GROMACS .gro file of C-alpha atoms in nm:
model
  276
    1UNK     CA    1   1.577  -0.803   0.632
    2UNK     CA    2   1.440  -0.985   0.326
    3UNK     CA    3   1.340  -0.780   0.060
    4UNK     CA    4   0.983  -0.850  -0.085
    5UNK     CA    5   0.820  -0.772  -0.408
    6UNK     CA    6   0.456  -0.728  -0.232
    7UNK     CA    7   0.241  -0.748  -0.566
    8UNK     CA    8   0.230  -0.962  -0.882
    9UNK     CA    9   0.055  -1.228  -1.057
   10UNK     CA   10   0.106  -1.542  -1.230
   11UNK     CA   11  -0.188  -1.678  -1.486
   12UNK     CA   12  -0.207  -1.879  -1.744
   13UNK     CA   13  -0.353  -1.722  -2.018
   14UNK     CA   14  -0.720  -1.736  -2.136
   15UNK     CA   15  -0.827  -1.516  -2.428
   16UNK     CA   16  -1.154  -1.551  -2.278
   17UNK     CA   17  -1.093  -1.516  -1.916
   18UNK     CA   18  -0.811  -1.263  -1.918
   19UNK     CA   19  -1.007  -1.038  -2.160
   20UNK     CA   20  -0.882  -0.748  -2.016
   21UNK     CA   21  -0.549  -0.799  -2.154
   22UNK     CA   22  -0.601  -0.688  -2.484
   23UNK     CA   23  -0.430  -0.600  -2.786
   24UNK     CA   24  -0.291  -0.289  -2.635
   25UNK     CA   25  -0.102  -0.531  -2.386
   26UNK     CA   26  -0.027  -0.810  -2.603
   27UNK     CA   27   0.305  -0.852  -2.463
   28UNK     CA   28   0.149  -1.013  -2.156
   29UNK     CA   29  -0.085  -1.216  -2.378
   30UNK     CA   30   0.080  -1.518  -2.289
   31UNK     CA   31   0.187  -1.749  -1.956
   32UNK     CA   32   0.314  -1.641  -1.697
   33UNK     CA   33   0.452  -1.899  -1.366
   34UNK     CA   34   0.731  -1.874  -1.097
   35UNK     CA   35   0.941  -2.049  -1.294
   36UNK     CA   36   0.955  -1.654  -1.544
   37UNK     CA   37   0.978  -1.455  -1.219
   38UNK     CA   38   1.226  -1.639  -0.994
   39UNK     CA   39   1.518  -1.538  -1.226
   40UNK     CA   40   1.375  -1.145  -1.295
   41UNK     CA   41   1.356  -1.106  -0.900
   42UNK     CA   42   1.724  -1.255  -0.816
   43UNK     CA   43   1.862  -1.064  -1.092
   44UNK     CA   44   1.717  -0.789  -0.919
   45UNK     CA   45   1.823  -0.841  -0.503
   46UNK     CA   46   1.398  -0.920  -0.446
   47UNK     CA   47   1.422  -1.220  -0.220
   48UNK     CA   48   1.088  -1.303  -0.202
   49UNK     CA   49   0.687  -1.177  -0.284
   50UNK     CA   50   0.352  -1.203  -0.275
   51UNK     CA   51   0.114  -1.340  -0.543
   52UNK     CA   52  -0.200  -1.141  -0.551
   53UNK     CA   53  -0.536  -1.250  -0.763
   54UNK     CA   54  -0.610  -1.178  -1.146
   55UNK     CA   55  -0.929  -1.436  -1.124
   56UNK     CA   56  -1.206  -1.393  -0.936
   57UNK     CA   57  -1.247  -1.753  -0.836
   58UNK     CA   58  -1.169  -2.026  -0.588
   59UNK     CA   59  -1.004  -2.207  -0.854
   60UNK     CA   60  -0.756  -1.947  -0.856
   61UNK     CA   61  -0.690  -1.970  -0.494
   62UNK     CA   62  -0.575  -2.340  -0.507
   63UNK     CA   63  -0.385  -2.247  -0.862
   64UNK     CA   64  -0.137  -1.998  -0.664
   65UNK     CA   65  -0.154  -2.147  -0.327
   66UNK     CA   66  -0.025  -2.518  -0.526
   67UNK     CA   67   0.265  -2.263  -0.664
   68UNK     CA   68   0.323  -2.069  -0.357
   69UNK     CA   69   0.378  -2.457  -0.165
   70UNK     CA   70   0.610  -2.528  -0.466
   71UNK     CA   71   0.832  -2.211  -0.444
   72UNK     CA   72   1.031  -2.090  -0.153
   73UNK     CA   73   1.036  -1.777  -0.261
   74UNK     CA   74   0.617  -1.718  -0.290
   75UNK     CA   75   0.584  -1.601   0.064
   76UNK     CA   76   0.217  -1.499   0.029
   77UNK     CA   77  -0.064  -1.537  -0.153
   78UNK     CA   78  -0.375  -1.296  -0.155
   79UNK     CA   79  -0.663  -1.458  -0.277
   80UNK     CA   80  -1.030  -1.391  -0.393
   81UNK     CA   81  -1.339  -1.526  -0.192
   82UNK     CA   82  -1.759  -1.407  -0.281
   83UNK     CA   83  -1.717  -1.171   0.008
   84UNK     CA   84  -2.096  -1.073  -0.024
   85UNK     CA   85  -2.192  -1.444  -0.003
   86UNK     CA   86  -2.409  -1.591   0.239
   87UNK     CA   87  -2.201  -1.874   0.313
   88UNK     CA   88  -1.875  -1.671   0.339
   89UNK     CA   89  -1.752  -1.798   0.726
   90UNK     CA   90  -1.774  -2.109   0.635
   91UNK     CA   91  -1.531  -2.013   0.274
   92UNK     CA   92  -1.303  -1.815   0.531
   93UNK     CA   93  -1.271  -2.134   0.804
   94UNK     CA   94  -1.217  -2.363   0.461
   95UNK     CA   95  -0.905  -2.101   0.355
   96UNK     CA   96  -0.767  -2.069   0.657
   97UNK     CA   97  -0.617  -2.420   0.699
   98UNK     CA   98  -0.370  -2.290   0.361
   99UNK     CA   99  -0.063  -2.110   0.595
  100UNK     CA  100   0.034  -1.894   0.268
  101UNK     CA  101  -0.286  -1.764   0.191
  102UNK     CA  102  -0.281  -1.403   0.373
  103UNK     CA  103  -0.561  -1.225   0.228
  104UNK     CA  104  -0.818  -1.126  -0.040
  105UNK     CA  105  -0.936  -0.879  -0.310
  106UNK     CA  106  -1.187  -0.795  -0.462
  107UNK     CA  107  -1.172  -0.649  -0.845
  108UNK     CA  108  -1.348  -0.314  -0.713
  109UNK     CA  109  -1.233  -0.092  -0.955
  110UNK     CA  110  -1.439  -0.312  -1.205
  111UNK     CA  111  -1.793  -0.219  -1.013
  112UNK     CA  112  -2.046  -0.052  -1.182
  113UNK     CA  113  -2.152  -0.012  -0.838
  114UNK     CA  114  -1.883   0.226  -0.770
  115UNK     CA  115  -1.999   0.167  -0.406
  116UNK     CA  116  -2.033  -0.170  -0.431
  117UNK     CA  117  -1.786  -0.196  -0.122
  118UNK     CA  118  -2.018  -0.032   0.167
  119UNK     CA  119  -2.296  -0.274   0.037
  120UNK     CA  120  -2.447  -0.440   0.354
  121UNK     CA  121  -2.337  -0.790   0.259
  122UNK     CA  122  -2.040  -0.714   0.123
  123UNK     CA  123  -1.917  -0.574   0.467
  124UNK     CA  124  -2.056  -0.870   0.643
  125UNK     CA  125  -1.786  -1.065   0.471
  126UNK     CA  126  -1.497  -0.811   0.518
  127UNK     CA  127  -1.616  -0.819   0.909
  128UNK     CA  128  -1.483  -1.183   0.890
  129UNK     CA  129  -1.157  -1.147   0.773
  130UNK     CA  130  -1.009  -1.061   1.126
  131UNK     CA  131  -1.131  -1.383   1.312
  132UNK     CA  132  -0.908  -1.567   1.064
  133UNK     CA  133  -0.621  -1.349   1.052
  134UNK     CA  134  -0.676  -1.204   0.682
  135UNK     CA  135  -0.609  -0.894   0.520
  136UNK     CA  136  -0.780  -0.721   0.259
  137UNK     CA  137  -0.626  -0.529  -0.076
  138UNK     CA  138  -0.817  -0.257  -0.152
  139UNK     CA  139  -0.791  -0.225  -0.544
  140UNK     CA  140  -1.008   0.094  -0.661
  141UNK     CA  141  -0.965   0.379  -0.882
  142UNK     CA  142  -0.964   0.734  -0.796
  143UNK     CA  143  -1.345   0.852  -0.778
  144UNK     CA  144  -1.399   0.509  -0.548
  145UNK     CA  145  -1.156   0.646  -0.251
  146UNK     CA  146  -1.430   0.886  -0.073
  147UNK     CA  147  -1.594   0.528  -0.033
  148UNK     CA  148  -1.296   0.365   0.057
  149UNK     CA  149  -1.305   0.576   0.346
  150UNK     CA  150  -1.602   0.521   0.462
  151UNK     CA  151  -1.536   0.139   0.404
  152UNK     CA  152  -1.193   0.175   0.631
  153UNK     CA  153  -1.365   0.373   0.922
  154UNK     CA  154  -1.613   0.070   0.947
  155UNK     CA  155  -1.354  -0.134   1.046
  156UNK     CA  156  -1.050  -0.003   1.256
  157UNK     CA  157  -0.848  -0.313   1.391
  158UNK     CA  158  -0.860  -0.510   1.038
  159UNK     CA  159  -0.553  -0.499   0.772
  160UNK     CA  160  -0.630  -0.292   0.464
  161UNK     CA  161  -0.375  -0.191   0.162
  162UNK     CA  162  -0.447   0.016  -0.100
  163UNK     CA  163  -0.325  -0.157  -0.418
  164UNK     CA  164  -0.172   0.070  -0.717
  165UNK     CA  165  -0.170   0.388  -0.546
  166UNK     CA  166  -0.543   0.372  -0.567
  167UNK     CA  167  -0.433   0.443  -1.001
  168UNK     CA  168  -0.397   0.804  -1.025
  169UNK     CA  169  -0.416   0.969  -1.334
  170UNK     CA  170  -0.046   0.961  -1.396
  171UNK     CA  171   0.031   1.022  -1.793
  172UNK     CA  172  -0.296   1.348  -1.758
  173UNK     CA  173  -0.062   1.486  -1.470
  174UNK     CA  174  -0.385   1.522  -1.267
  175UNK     CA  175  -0.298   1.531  -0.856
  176UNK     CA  176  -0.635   1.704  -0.732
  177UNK     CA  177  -0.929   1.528  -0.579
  178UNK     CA  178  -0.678   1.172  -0.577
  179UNK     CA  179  -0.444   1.366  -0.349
  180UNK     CA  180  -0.669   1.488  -0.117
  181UNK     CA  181  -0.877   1.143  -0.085
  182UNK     CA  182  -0.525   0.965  -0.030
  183UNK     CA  183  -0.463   1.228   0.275
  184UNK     CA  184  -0.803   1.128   0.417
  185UNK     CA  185  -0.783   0.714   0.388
  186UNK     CA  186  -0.443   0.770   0.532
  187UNK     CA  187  -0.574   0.901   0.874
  188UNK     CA  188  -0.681   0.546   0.905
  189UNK     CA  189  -0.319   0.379   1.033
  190UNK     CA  190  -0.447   0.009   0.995
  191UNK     CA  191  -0.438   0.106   0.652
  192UNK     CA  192  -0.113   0.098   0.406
  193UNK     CA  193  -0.051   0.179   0.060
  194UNK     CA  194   0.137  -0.024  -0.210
  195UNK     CA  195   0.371   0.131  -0.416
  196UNK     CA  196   0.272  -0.034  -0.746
  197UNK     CA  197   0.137   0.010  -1.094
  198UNK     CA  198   0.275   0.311  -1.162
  199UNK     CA  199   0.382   0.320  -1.513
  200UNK     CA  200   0.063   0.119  -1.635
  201UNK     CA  201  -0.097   0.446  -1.547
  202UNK     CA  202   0.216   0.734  -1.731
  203UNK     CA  203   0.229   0.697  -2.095
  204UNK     CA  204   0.351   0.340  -2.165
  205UNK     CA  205   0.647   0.445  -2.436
  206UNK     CA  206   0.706   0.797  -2.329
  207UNK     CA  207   0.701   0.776  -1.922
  208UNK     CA  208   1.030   0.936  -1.731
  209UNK     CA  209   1.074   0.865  -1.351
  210UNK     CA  210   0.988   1.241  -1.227
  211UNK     CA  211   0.638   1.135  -1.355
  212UNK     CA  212   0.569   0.938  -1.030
  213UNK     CA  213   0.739   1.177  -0.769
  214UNK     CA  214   0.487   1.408  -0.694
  215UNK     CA  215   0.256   1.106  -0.659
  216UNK     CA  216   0.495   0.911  -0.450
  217UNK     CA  217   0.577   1.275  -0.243
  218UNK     CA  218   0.206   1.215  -0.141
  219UNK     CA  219   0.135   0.854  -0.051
  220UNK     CA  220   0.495   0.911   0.160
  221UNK     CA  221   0.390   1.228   0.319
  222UNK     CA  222   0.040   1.062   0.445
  223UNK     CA  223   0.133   0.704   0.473
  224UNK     CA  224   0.470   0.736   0.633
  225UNK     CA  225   0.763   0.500   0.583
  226UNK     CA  226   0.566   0.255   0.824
  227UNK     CA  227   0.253   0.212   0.604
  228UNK     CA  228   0.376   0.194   0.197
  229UNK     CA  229   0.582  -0.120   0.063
  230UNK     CA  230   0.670  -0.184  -0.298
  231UNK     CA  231   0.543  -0.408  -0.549
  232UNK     CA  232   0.624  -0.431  -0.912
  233UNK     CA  233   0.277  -0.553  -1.026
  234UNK     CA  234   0.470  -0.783  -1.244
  235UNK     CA  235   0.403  -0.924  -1.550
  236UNK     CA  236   0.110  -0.624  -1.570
  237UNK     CA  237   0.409  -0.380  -1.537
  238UNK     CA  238   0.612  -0.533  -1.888
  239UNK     CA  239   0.325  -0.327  -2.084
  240UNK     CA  240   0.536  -0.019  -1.986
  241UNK     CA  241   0.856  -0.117  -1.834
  242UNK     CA  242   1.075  -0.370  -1.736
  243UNK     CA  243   1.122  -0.515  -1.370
  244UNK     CA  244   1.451  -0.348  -1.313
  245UNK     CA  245   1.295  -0.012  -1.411
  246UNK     CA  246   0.963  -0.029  -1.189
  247UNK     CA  247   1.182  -0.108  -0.881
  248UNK     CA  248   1.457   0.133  -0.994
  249UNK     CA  249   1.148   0.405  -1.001
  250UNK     CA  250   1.061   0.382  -0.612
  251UNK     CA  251   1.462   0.302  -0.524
  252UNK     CA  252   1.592   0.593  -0.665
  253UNK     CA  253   1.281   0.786  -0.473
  254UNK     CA  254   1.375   0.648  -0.130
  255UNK     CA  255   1.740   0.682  -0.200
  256UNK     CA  256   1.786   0.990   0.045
  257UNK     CA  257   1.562   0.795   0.335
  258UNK     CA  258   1.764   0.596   0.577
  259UNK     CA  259   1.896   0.206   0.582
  260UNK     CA  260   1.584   0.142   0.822
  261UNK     CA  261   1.329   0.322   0.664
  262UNK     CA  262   1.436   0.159   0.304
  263UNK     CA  263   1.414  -0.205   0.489
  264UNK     CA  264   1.084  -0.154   0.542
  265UNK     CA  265   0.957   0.017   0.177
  266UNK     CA  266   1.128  -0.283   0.066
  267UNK     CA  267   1.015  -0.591   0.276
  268UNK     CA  268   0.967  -0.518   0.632
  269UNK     CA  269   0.584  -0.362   0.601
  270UNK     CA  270   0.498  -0.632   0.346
  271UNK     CA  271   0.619  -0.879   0.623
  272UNK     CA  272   0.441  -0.716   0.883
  273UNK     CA  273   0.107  -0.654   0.662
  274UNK     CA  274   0.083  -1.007   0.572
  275UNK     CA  275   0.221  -1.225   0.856
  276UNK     CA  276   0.503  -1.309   0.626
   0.00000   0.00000   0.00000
């Protein structure tokens, strides 16, 4: 089974654009392309992965699709389309001639709308996705899950993943209310949970792996080995750790699970999710 990093980015950097990498994170202020991550992920037994949006364009589409159709080992690419447009099936039959692009996501979490996702046009774009195969990551923060919910139930037979653990409130130790709302969205099986962007969320210099078990004890206990899959939310991740130490984080978690369950935390689900 191949192993697959199911989250990370490439970009090159634009003060402007990419102004939410700021000076806390200057050590991702810079470019970042396959050619930086193809090394980090043999060096580390990943075989392959799956680019997901920073930019909320079309032009980023084409940007990671061109690098996914120059790099073996890009097996996906999750994209961003104006869901709430008016012209969206026509966006969605355009995409769907590219046979890496898998999905989209939206920057939710960024809403002021912190509903923004059960707005009427909105779901008339999400209610698309199926009739051309895509999937949808579902990148919120904690207070936007009861809506997630509600946004899931709508739609039953579509693909949904829950980027970041939905970004708990890791380094304030805080469990309540997230925990819960992850044990409700979880009732939903077509919906799966990445194991990502942990550490951004622990204190950066001061994080130590027990930090993320009682977090990862959850999403395991309501997702199942069948529904979570790892992703190192690389270069993002470098603000608090390096790669080895993000995937050593869920590895040495799923270190008492068996051979089968493992191959699918760390590639089969991600193959399944996304038509791999």
């Amino acid at each position: 089974m191949l192993k697959i990093d199911s989250h990370q980015h490439f970009w090159k950097f634009d003060p402007v654009r990419d102004s939410w990498i700021d000076e806390s994170m200057s050590v991702i202020q810079k470019d970042f392309f396959p050619e930086d991550l193809e090394p980090v992920l043999k060096a580390n037994g990943i075989d392959g992965c799956v680019i997901v949006q920073s930019d909320q364009s079309e032009a980023e589409n084409h940007f990671q699709i061109a690098n996914a159709d120059k790099h073996e080992f890009i097996k996906g690419v999750v994209g961003w389309v104006n869901l709430s447009a008016s012209n969206i099936e026509e966006r969605l039959a355009y995409f769907s001639q590219f046979k890496k692009l898998k999905g989209f996501r939206h920057v939710l979490q960024g809403e002021p709308q912190r509903d923004f996702m059960l707005n009427p046009e909105f779901l008339n774009g999400i209610s698309l996705l199926n009739k051309y195969n895509f999937t949808y990551d579902i990148l919120v923060f904690p207070d936007q899950l009861k809506f997630a919910k509600q946004f899931a139930e709508k739609f039953p037979e579509h693909r949904f993943v829950i980027d970041h653990i939905a970004k708990p409130f890791i380094k304030d130790n805080i469990l309540e209310g997230w925990k819960e709302d992850m044990e409700a969205i979880a009732e939903h099986k077509n919906v799966y949970c990445k194991i990502s962007g942990m550490v951004t969320e622990a204190k950066w210099d001061s994080w130590k792996k027990n930090d993320f078990y009682p977090y990862m004890d959850v999403v395991a206990n309501a997702f199942g080995t069948d529904r979570v899959m790892f992703g190192s939310d690389w270069p993002v991740c470098l603000v608090a750790a390096q790669y080895g130490e993000v995937l050593d984080i869920v590895k040495d978690y799923f270190s008492g699970y068996s051979d089968a369950e493992k191959e699918k935390v760390f590639g089969g689900n991600a193959i399944e999710f996304y038509s791999l």
